[in-house]
XYZ file of C-alpha atoms in Angstrom:
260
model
C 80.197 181.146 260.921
C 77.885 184.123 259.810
C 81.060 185.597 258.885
C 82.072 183.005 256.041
C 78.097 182.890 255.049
C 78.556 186.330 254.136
C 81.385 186.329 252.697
C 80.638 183.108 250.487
C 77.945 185.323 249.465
C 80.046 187.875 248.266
C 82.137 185.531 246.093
C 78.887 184.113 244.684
C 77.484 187.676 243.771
C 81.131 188.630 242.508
C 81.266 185.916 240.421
C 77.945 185.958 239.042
C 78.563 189.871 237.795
C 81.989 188.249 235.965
C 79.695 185.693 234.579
C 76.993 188.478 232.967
C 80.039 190.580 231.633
C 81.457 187.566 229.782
C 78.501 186.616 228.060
C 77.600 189.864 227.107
C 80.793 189.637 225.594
C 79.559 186.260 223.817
C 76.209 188.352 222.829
C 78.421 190.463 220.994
C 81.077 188.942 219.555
C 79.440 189.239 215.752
C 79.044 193.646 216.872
C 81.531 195.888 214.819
C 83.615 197.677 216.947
C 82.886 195.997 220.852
C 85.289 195.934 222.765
C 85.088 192.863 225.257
C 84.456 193.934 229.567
C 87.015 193.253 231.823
C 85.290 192.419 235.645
C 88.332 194.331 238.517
C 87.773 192.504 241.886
C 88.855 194.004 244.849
C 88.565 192.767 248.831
C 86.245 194.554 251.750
C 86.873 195.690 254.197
C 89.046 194.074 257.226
C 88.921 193.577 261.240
C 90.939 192.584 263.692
C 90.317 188.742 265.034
C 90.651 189.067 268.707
C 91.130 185.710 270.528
C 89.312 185.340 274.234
C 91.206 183.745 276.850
C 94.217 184.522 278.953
C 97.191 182.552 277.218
C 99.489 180.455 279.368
C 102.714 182.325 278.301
C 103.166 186.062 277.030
C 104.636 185.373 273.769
C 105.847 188.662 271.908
C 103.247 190.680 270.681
C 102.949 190.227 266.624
C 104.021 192.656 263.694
C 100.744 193.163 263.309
C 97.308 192.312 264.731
C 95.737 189.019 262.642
C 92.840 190.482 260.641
C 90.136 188.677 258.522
C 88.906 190.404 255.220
C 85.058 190.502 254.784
C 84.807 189.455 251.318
C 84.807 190.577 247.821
C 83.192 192.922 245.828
C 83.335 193.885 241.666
C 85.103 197.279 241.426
C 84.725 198.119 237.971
C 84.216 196.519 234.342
C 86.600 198.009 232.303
C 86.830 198.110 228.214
C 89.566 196.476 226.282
C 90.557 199.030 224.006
C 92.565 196.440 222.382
C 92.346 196.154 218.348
C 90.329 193.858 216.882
C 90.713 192.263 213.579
C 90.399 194.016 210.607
C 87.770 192.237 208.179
C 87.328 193.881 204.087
C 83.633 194.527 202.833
C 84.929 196.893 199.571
C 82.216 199.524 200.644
C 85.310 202.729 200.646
C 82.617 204.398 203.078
C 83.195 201.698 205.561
C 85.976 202.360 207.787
C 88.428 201.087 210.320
C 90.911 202.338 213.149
C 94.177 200.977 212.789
C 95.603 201.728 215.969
C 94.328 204.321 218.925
C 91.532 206.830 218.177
C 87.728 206.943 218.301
C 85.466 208.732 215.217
C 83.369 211.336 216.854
C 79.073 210.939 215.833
C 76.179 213.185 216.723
C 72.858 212.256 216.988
C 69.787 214.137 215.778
C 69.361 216.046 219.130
C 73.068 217.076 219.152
C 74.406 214.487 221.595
C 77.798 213.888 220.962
C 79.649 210.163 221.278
C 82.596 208.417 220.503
C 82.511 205.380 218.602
C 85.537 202.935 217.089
C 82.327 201.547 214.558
C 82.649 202.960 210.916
C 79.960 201.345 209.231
C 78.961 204.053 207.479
C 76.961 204.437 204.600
C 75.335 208.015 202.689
C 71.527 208.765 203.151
C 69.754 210.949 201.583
C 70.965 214.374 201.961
C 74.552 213.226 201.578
C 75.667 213.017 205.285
C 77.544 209.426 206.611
C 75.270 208.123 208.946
C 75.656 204.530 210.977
C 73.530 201.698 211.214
C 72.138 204.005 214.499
C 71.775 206.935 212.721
C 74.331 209.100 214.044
C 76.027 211.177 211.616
C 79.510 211.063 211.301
C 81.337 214.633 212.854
C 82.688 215.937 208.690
C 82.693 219.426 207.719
C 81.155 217.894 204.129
C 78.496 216.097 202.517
C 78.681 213.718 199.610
C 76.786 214.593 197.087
C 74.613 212.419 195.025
C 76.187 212.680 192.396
C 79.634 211.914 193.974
C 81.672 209.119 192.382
C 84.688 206.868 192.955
C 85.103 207.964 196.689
C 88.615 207.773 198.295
C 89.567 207.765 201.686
C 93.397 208.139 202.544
C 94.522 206.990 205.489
C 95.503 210.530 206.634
C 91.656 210.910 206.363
C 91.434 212.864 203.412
C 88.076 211.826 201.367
C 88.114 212.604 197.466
C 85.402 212.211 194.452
C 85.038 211.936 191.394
C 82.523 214.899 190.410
C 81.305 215.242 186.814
C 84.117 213.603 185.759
C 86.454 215.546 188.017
C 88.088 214.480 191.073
C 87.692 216.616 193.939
C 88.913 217.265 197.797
C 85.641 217.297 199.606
C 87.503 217.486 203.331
C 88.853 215.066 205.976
C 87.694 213.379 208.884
C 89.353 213.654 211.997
C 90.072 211.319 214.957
C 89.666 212.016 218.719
C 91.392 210.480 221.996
C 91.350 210.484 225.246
C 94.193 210.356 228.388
C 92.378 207.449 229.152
C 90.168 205.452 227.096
C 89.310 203.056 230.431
C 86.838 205.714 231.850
C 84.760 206.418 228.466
C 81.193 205.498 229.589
C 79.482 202.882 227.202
C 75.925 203.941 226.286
C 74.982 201.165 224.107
C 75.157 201.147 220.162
C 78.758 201.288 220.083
C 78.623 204.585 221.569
C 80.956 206.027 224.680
C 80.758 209.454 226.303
C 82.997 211.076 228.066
C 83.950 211.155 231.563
C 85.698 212.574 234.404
C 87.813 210.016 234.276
C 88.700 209.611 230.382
C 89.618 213.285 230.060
C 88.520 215.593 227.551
C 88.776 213.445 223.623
C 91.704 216.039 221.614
C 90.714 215.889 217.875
C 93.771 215.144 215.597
C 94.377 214.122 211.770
C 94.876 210.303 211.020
C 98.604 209.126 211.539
C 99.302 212.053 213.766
C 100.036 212.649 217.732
C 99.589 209.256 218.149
C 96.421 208.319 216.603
C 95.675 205.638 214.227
C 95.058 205.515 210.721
C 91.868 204.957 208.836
C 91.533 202.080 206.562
C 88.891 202.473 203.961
C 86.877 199.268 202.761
C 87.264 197.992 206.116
C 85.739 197.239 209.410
C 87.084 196.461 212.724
C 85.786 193.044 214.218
C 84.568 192.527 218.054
C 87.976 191.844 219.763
C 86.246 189.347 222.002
C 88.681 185.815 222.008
C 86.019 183.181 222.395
C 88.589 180.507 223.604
C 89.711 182.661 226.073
C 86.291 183.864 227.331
C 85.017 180.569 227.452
C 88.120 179.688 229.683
C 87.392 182.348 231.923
C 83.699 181.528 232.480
C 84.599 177.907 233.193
C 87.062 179.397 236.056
C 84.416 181.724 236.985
C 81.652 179.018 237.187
C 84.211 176.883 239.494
C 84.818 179.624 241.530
C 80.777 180.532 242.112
C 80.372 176.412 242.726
C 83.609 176.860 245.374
C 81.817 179.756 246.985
C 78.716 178.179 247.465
C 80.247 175.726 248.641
C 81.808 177.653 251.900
C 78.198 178.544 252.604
C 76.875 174.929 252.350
C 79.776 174.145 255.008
C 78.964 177.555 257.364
C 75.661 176.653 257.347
C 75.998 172.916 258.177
C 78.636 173.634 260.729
C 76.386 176.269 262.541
C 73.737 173.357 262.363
C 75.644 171.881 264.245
C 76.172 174.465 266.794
C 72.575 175.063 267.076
C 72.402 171.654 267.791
C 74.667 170.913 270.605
C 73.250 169.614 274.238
C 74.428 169.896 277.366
């Protein structure tokens, strides 16, 4: 009975993580760029359930020795690295991924991140900077003076400079073997990891990567339908849990109660 009190408990705690990661996917489904959590359950650890007694007749022994599990614990809470919708704003400076590929930022101590957020915008000294302030990774700056800005999909960003148009450089995309194991920092921001691999810079269109759609940005891709559906079945399965240690507890009540 202290068995299934314990292990009610872990299915309460389990379910009350995949609760938090769902509505912090709720919080954010208005943020450029999320991408929504995904809670990975896996079981504890087991033991064998010996029986006392001395049975009657030697059946044959079993394939394998009955064991009980000890409950359940989160594993992980992976990204979706799914795309998200594409939604127009006309600003060519804000940008979208069309397919895989992350832009690479740097904040003002050097920091380097990964982001899949490209609202961008030009400050003051001509560098693209996000809402965060981390500047875009470009080998160029726009000047002020810079007109009628173009960016390809290949990444190639041209301007209109006293009345001529001119190259001013492209921007790059980066990816990794596997996006799962970035590490989210907060503002849209991932670093790398052990387990996401080194991020491989590559142009636009290329080696797999996406393209860049100018005039754009990419939506949360948070489903609220479906994440509403899964926190009803997660708030069922918490009440179900609790439940189990409502009946442990009455039935070693009982126990405690018994009389010669």
């Amino acid at each position: 009975m202290i068995g299934a009190l314990w292990r009610g408990a872990s299915g309460m705690q389990a379910q009350q993580l995949q609760v938090d990661s769902l509505a912090n996917d709720l919080a954010n489904v208005n943020t450029t760029g999320y991408k929504q959590g995904r809670a990975e359950f896996t079981d504890l650890v087991y033991r064998p359930v010996q029986e006392g007694g001395m049975p009657v007749d030697r059946p044959q022994a079993p394939a394998a020795a009955p064991a009980l599990g000890a409950g359940v614990k989160v594993a992980a809470i992976e990204k979706d690295f799914s795309q998200g919708a594409l939604v127009s704003t006309g600003d060519p400076l804000h940008l979208a991924i069309q397919g895989e590929g992350f832009f690479a930022v740097y904040g003002p101590g050097g920091e380097w991140f990964l982001t899949r957020d490209g609202n961008f915008h030009r400050d003051g000294d001509g560098y693209l900077v996000n809402a965060g302030g981390y500047f875009l990774e470009v080998p160029f700056t726009l000047p002020a003076e810079a007109e009628k800005i173009t960016i390809t999909g290949e990444g190639t960003v041209t301007a209109t400079i006293n009345g001529e148009t001119q190259v001013l450089g492209e921007i790059n995309l980066y990816n990794v073997p596997n996006p799962a194991g970035l590490e989210a920092v907060g503002d849209n921001l991932y670093r790398e990891t052990a387990a996401s691999g080194t991020a491989v810079a590559g142009r636009p269109g290329t080696a797999g990567l996406g393209t860049i759609r100018s005039g754009y940005l990419e939506a949360a891709n948070v489903d609220l339908a479906t994440t509403m559906t899964r926190m009803i079945l997660a708030q069922r399965a918490y009440e179900l849990n609790a439940r189990s240690v409502r009946v442990a507890d009455e039935m070693w009540g009982l126990a405690n109660n018994l009389r010669r």
